[in-house]
Tab-separated table of C-alpha atoms in Angstrom:
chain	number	residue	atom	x	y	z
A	97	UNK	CA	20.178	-36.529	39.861
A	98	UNK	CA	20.797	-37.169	36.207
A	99	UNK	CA	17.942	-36.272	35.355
A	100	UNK	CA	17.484	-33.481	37.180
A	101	UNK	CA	20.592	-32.244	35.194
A	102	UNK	CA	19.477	-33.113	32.212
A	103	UNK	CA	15.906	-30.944	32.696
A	104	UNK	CA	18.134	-28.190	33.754
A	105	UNK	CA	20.494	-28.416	30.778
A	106	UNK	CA	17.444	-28.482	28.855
A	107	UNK	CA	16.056	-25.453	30.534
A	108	UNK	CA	19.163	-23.390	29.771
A	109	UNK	CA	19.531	-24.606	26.484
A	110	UNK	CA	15.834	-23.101	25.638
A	111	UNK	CA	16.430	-19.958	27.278
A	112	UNK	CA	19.482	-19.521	24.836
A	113	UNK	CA	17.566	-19.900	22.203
A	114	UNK	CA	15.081	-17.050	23.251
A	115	UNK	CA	17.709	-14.610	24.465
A	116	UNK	CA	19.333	-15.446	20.599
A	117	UNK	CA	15.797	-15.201	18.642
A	118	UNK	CA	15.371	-11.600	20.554
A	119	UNK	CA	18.891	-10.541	19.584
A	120	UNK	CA	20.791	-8.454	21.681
A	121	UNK	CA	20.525	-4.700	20.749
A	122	UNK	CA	23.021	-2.348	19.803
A	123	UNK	CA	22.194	-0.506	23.460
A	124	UNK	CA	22.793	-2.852	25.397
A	125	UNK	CA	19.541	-4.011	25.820
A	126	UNK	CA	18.017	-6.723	25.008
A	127	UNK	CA	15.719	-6.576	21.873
A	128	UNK	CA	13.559	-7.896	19.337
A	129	UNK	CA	15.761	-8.553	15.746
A	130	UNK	CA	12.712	-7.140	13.720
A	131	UNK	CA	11.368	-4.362	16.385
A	132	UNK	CA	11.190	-0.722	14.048
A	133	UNK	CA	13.042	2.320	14.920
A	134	UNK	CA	9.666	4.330	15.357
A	135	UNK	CA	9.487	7.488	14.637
A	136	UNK	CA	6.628	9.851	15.831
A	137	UNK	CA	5.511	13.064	14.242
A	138	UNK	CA	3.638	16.397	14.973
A	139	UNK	CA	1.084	16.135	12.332
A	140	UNK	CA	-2.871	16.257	11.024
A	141	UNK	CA	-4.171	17.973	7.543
A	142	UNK	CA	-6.752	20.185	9.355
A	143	UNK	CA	-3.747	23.181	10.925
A	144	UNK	CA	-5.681	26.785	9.449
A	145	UNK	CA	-2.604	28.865	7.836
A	146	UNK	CA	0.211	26.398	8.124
A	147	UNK	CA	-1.823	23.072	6.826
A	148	UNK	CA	0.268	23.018	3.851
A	149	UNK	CA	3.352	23.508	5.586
A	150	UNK	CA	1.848	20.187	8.243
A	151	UNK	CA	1.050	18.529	4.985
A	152	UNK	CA	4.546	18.740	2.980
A	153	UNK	CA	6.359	17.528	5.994
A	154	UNK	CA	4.410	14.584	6.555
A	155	UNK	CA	5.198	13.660	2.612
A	156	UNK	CA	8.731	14.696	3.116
A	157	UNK	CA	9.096	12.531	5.871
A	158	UNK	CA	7.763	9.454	4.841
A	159	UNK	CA	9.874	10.015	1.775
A	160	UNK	CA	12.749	10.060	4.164
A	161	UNK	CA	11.346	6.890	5.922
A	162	UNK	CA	11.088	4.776	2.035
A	163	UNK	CA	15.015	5.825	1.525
A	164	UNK	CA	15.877	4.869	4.729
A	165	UNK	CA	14.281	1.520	4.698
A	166	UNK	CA	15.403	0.948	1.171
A	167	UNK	CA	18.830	1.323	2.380
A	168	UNK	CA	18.398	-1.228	5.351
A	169	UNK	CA	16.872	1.008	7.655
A	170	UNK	CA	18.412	2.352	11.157
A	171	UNK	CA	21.181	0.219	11.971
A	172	UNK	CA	19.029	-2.641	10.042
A	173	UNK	CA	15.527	-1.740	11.900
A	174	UNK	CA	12.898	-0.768	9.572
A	175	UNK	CA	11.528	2.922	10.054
A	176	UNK	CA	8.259	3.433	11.562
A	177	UNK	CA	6.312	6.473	11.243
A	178	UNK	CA	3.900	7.449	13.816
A	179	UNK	CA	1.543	10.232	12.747
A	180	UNK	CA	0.365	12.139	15.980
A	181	UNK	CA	-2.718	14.072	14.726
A	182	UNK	CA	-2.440	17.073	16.264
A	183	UNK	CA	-2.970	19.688	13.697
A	184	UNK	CA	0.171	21.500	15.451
A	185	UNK	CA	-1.979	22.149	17.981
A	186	UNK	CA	0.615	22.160	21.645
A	187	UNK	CA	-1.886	21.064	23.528
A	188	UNK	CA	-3.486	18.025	21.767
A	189	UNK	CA	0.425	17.272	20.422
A	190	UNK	CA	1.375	17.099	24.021
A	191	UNK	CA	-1.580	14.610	24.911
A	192	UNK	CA	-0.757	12.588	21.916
A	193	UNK	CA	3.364	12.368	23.205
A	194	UNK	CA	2.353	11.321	27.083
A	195	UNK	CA	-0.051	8.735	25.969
A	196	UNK	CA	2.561	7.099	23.363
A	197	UNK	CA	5.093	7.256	25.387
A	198	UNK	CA	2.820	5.455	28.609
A	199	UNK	CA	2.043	2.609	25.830
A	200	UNK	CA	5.774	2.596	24.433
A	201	UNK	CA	8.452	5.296	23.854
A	202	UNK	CA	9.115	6.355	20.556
A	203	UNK	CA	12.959	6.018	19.538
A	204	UNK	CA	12.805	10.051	18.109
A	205	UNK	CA	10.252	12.697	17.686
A	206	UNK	CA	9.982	15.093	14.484
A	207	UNK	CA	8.333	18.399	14.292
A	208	UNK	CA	7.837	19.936	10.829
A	209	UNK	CA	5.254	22.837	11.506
A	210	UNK	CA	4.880	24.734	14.325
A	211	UNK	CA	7.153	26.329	17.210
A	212	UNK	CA	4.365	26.261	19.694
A	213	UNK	CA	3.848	22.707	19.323
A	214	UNK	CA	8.238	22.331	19.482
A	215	UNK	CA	8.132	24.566	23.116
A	216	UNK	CA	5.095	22.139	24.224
A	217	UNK	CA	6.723	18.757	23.668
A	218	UNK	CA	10.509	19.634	24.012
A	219	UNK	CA	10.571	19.393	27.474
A	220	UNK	CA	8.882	15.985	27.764
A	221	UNK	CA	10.939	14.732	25.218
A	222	UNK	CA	14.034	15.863	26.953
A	223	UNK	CA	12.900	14.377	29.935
A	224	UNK	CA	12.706	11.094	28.436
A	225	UNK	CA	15.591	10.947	26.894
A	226	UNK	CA	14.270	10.960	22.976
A	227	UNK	CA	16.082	12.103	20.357
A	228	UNK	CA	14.187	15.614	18.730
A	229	UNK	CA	14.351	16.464	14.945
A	230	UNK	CA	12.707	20.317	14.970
A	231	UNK	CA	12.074	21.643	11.587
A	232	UNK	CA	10.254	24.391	13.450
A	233	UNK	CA	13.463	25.839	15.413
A	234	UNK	CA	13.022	27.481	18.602
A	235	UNK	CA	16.145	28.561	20.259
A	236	UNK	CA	15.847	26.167	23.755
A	237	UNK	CA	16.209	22.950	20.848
A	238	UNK	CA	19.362	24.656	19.695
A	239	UNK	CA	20.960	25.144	23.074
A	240	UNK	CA	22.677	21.594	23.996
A	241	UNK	CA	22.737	22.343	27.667
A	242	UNK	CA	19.415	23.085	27.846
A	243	UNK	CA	17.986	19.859	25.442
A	244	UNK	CA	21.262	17.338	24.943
A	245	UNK	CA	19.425	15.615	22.060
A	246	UNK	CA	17.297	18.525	20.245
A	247	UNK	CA	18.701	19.337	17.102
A	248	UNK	CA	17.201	22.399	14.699
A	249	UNK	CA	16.596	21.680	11.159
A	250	UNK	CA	15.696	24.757	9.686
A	251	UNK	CA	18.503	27.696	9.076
A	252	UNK	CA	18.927	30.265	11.746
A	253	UNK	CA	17.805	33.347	11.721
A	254	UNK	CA	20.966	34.622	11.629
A	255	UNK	CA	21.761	32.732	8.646
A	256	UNK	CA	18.422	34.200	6.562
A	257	UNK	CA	19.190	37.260	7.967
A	258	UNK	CA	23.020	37.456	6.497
A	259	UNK	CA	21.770	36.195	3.418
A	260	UNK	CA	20.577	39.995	2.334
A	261	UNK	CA	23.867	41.647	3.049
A	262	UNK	CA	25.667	40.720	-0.333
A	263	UNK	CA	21.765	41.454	-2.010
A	264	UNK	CA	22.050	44.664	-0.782
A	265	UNK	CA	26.061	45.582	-1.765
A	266	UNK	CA	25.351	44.572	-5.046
A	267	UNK	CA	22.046	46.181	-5.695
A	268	UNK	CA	23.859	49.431	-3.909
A	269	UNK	CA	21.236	50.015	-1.500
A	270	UNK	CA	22.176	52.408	1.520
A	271	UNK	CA	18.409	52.564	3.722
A	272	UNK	CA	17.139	49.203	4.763
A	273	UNK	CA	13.143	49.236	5.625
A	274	UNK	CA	11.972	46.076	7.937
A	275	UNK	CA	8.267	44.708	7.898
A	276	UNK	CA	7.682	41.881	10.324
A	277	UNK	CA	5.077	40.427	12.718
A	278	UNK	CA	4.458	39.380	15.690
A	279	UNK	CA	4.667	36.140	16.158
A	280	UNK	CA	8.411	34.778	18.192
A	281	UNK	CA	10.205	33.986	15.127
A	282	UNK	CA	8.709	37.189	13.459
A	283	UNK	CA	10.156	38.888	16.258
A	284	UNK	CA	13.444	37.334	16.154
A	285	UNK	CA	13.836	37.694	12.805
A	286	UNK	CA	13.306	41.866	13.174
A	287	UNK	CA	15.103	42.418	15.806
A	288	UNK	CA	18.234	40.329	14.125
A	289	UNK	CA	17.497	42.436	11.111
A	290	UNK	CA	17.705	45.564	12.723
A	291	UNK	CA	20.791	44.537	14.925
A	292	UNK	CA	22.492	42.659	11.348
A	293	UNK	CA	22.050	45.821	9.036
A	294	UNK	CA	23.088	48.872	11.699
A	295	UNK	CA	26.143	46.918	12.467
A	296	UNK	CA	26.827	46.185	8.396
A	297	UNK	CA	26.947	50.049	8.022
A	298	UNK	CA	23.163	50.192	6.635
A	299	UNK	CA	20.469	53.102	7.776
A	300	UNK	CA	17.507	51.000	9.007
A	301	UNK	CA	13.993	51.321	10.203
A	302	UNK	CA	11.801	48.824	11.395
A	303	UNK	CA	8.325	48.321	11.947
A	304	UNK	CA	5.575	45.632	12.979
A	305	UNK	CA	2.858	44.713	12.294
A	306	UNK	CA	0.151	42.834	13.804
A	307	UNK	CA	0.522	39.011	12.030
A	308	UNK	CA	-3.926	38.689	12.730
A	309	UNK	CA	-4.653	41.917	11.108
A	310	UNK	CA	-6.489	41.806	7.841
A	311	UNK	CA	-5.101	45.225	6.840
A	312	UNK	CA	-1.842	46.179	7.385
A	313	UNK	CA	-1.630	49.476	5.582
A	314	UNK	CA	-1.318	51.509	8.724
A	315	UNK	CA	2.108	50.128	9.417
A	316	UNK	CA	2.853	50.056	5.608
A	317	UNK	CA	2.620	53.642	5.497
A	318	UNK	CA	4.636	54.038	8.596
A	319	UNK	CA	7.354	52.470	6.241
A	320	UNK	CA	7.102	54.164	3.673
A	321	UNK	CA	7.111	57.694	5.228
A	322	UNK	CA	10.607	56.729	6.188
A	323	UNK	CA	11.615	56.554	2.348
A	324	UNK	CA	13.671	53.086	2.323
A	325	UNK	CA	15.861	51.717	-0.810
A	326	UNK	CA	14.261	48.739	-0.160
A	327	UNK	CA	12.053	46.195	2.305
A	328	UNK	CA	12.732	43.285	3.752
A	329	UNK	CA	9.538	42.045	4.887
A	330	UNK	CA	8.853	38.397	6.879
A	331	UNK	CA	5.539	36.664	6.473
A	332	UNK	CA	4.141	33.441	6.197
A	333	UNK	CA	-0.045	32.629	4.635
A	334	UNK	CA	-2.450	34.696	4.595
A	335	UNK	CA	-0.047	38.029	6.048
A	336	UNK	CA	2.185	37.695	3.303
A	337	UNK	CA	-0.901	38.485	0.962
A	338	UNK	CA	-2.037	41.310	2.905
A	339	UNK	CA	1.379	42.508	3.203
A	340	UNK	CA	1.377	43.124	-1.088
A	341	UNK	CA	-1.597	44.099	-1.425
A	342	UNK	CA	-1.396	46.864	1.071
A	343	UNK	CA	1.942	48.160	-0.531
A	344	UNK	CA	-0.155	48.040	-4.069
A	345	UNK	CA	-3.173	49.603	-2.173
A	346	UNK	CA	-0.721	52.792	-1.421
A	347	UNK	CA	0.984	52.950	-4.770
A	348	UNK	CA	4.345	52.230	-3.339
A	349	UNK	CA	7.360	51.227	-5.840
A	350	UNK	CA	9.588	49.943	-4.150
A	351	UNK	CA	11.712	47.022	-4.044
A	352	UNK	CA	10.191	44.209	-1.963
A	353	UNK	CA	12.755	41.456	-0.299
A	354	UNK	CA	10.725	38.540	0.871
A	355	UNK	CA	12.502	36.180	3.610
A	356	UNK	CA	12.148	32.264	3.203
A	357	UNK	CA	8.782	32.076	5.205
A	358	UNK	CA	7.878	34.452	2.228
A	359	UNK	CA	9.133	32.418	-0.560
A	360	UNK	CA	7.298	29.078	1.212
A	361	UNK	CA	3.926	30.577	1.453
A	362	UNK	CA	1.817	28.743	-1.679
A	363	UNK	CA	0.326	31.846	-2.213
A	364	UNK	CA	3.192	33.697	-3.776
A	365	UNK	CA	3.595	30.750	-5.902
A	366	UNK	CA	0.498	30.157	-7.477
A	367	UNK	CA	-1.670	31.688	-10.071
A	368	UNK	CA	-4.903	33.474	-9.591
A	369	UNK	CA	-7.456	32.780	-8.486
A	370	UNK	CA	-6.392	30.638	-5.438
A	371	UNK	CA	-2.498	32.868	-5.378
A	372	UNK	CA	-1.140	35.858	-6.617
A	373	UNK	CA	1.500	34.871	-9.313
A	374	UNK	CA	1.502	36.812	-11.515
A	375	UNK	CA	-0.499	39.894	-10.376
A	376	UNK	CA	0.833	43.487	-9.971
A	377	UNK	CA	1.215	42.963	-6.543
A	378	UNK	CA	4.148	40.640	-6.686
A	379	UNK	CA	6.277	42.966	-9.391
A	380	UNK	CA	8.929	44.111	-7.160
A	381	UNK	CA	9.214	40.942	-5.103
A	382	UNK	CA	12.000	39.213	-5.058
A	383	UNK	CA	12.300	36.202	-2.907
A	384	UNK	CA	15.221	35.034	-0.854
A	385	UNK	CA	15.128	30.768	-1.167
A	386	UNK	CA	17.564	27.792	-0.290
A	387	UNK	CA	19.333	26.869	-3.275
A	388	UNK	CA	17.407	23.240	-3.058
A	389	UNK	CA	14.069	25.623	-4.415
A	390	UNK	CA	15.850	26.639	-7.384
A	391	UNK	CA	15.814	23.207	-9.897
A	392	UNK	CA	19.456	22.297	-10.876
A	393	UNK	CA	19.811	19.207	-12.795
A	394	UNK	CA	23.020	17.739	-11.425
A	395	UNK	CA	21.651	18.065	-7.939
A	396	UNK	CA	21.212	14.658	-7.268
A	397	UNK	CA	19.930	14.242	-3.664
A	398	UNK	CA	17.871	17.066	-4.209
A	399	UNK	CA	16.515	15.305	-7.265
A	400	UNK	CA	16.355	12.021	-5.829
A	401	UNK	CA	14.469	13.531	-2.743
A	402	UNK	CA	11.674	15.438	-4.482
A	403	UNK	CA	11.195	11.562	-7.004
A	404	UNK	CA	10.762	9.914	-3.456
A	405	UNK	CA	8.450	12.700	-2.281
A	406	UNK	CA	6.186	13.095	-5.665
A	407	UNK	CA	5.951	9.526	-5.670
A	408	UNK	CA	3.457	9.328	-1.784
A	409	UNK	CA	2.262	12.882	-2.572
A	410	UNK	CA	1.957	17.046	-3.063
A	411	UNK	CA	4.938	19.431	-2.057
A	412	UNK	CA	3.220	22.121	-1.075
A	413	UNK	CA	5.193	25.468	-0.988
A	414	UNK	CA	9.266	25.491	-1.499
A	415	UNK	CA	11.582	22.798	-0.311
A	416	UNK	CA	11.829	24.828	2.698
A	417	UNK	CA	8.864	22.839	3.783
A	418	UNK	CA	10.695	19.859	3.536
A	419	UNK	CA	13.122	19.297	6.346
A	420	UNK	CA	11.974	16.214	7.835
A	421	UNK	CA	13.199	14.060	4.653
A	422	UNK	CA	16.975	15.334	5.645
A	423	UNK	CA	15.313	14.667	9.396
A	424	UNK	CA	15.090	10.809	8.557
A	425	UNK	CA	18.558	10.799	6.631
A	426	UNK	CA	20.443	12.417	9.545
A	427	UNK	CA	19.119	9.780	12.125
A	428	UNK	CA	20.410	6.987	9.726
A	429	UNK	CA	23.737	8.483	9.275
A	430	UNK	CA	24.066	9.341	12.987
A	431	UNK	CA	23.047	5.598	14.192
A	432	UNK	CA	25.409	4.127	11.462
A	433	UNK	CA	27.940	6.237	12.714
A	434	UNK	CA	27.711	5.650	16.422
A	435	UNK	CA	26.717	1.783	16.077
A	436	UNK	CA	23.916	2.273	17.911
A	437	UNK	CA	20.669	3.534	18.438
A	438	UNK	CA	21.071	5.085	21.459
A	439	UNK	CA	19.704	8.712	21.858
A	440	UNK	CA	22.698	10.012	23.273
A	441	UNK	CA	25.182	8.179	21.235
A	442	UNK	CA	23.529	9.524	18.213
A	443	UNK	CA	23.366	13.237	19.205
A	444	UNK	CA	27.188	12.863	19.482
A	445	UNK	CA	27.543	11.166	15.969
A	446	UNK	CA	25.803	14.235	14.857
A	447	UNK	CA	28.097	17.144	16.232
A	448	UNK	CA	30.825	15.544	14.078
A	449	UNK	CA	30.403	17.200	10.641
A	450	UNK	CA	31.314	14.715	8.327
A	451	UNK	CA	28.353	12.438	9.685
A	452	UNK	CA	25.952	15.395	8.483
A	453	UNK	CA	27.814	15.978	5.357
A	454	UNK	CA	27.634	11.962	4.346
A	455	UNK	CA	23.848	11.528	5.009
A	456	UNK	CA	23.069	12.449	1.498
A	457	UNK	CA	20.468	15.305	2.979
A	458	UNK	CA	18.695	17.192	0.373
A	459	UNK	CA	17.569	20.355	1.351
A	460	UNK	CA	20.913	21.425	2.864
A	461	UNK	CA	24.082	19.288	1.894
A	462	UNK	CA	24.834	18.962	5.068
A	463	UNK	CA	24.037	19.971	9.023
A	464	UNK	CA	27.010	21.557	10.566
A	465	UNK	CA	26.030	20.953	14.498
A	466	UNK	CA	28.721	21.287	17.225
A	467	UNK	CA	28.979	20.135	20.668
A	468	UNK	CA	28.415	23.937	21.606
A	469	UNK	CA	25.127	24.307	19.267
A	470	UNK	CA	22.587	22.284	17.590
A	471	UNK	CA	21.638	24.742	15.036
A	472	UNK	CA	22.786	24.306	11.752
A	473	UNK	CA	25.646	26.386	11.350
A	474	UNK	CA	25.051	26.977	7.502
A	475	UNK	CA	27.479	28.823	5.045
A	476	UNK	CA	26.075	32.666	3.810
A	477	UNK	CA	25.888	30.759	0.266
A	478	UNK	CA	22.973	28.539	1.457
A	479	UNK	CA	20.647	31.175	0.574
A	480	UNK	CA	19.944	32.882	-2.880
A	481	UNK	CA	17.227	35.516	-4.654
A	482	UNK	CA	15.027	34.442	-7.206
A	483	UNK	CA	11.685	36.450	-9.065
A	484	UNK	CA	8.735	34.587	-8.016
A	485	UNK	CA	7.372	31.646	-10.569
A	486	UNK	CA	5.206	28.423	-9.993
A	487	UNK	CA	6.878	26.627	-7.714
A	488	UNK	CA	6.215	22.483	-9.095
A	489	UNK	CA	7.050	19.929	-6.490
A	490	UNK	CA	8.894	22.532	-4.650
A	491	UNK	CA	11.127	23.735	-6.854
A	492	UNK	CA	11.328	26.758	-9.014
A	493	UNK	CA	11.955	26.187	-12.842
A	494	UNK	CA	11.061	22.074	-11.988
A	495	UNK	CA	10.448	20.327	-15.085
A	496	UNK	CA	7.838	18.932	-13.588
A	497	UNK	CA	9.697	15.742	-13.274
């Protein structure tokens, strides 16, 4: 009998020891002490018009992943990034998701280019209870009803769109022209236009354009007919070229407004003969940017982002492109926060602002989220309007640091 107990003591003694080598995990579960916080991401380097924008986010976030991990990682697990090489194409992003998840669930999900690819996966990812980072926003990952544990990165519509109304007060502009395409957010962001300027007191008119036309100076003509003070056009690639060049085609001077998807499109930002910098097709432009593209030397985590990103590779296009190095940040501060990495515990650490505001983000300074919306409720100030120049690690006037 004695040594029966003695086996058994034995027995329990060892299984101790593995339960206490495994560690017991902030959920509630029980865990390897070493097992990453992996992260997987939308991504690939063959994507037609938005490759650079793929690209940049894929540097930004592993940026984000170096910081974190320098700094002890998530709740002291080590950041993993999983590239899934979709080329922000839905369908092959939405294979890549089931099979990872069948082999093992990722702890969060990022997307940095590519609403079609955020629809596809949001729904799988809600469904399994991972925690979604979407740099490109479509309004289901902003509703918190709809996806609990979606947050948008990138600044509202809304937000962009309010941006022109002190640009036009102090310019004294009374006619607002519109020039957007087709695509959702091209949509979304005319139709808010429209709706923003009438109600502001502005005369408006509005017209599309087809974002897979090579010419657009049908519509461009449309416009002008309609004598505007100024234009406010949205593009993003290739459109945003064809876009200038048809207003210089028709020997139209007038004052051009480019949006953010504008003022992150490589091609406005670099000199002949691969951009148009530079050119007489760009001299009434005027681009509308987050303050994080304009260099300022006593911006620290700005600063201290773009040294992280520089140092693993190209920024490509404005800081705009950026978002999933604050992505990274924000999942830190939001497990740190909650004392745990569970997904649902850390979508409540981030409603509470002055979790976003600590993370030391660097695009925006912080992420105001709320239990009623998880889109970035940013200040009219987040936005300013700068001439176009090179753009250098994704920042106008960079020193090329």
């Amino acid at each position: 009998m004695k040594a029966r107990q003695a086996r058994w003591a034995a027995l329990l003694a060892a299984a101790t020891l593995v339960l206490s080598a495994c560690g017991t995990s902030d959920d509630g579960g029980a865990t390897e002490a070493n097992e990453p916080f992996v992260i997987m991401m939308s991504a690939g380097a063959d994507a037609g018009p938005v490759t650079d924008q793929l690209l940049t986010a894929l540097v930004s976030a592993k940026a984000g992943v170096a910081t974190v991990n320098a700094a002890g990682g998530v709740n002291g697990r080590q950041v993993q990034l999983l590239e899934s090489p979709d080329n922000a194409n839905p369908t092959k992003a939405l294979s890549a998701l089931r099979a990872q998840i069948a082999k093992k669930k990722p702890d969060a999900y990022i997307v940095g280019a590519g609403s079609n690819v955020s629809a596809a996966v949001a729904p799988i990812l809600n469904q399994n209870k991972i925690l979604f980072m979407n740099a490109a926003n479509i309004p289901a990952t902003a509703d918190p009803k709809q996806h609990p544990l979606a947050f948008n990165l990138a600044a509202s519509p809304q937000v962009v769109v309010d941006g022109y109304l002190p640009e036009f007060e102090a310019k004294g502009y009374k006619k607002i022209g519109i020039l957007h395409g087709n695509s959702a957010y091209a949509k979304t962001f005319g139709e808010l236009s429209e709706t923003t300027f009438k109600k502001a007191g502005y005369d408006v008119v509005a017209v599309e354009y087809d974002s897979a036309a090579l010419d657009m100076t049908a519509q461009i003509s449309t416009l002008r007919d309609a004598a505007p003070d100024v234009v406010v056009f949205n593009a993003y690639g290739a459109p945003a070229g064809y876009v200038l060049k048809g207003i210089t085609k028709l020997g139209w001077d007038v004052p051009l407004l480019g949006d953010t998807s504008v003022s992150s499109t490589p091609l406005i930002t670099q000199e002949p003969p691969v951009g148009l910098l530079g050119s007489p097709d760009l001299k009434n432009l005027t681009l509308e940017v987050t303050k994080s593209t304009v260099y300022d030397p006593a911006a620290e985590a700005t600063n201290k982002a773009v040294k992280a990103m520089t140092s693993i590779g190209k920024i490509n296009g404005s800081m705009n492109n950026c978002l999933s190095y604050d992505a990274i940040l924000l999942i830190a501060a939001a497990a740190k926060s909650a004392g745990s990495t569970d997904p649902a515990a850390m979508a409540k650490a981030l409603e509470d602002s002055k979790v976003t505001e600590g993370a030391g983000t660097a695009i925006y300074a912080t992420y105001p989220y709320s239990a009623d919306s998880h889109e970035p409720k940013l200040p009219i100030d987040t936005h300013s309007f700068a001439a176009p120049g090179p753009i250098v690690n994704g920042q106008l006037g960079s020193p090329g640091n």
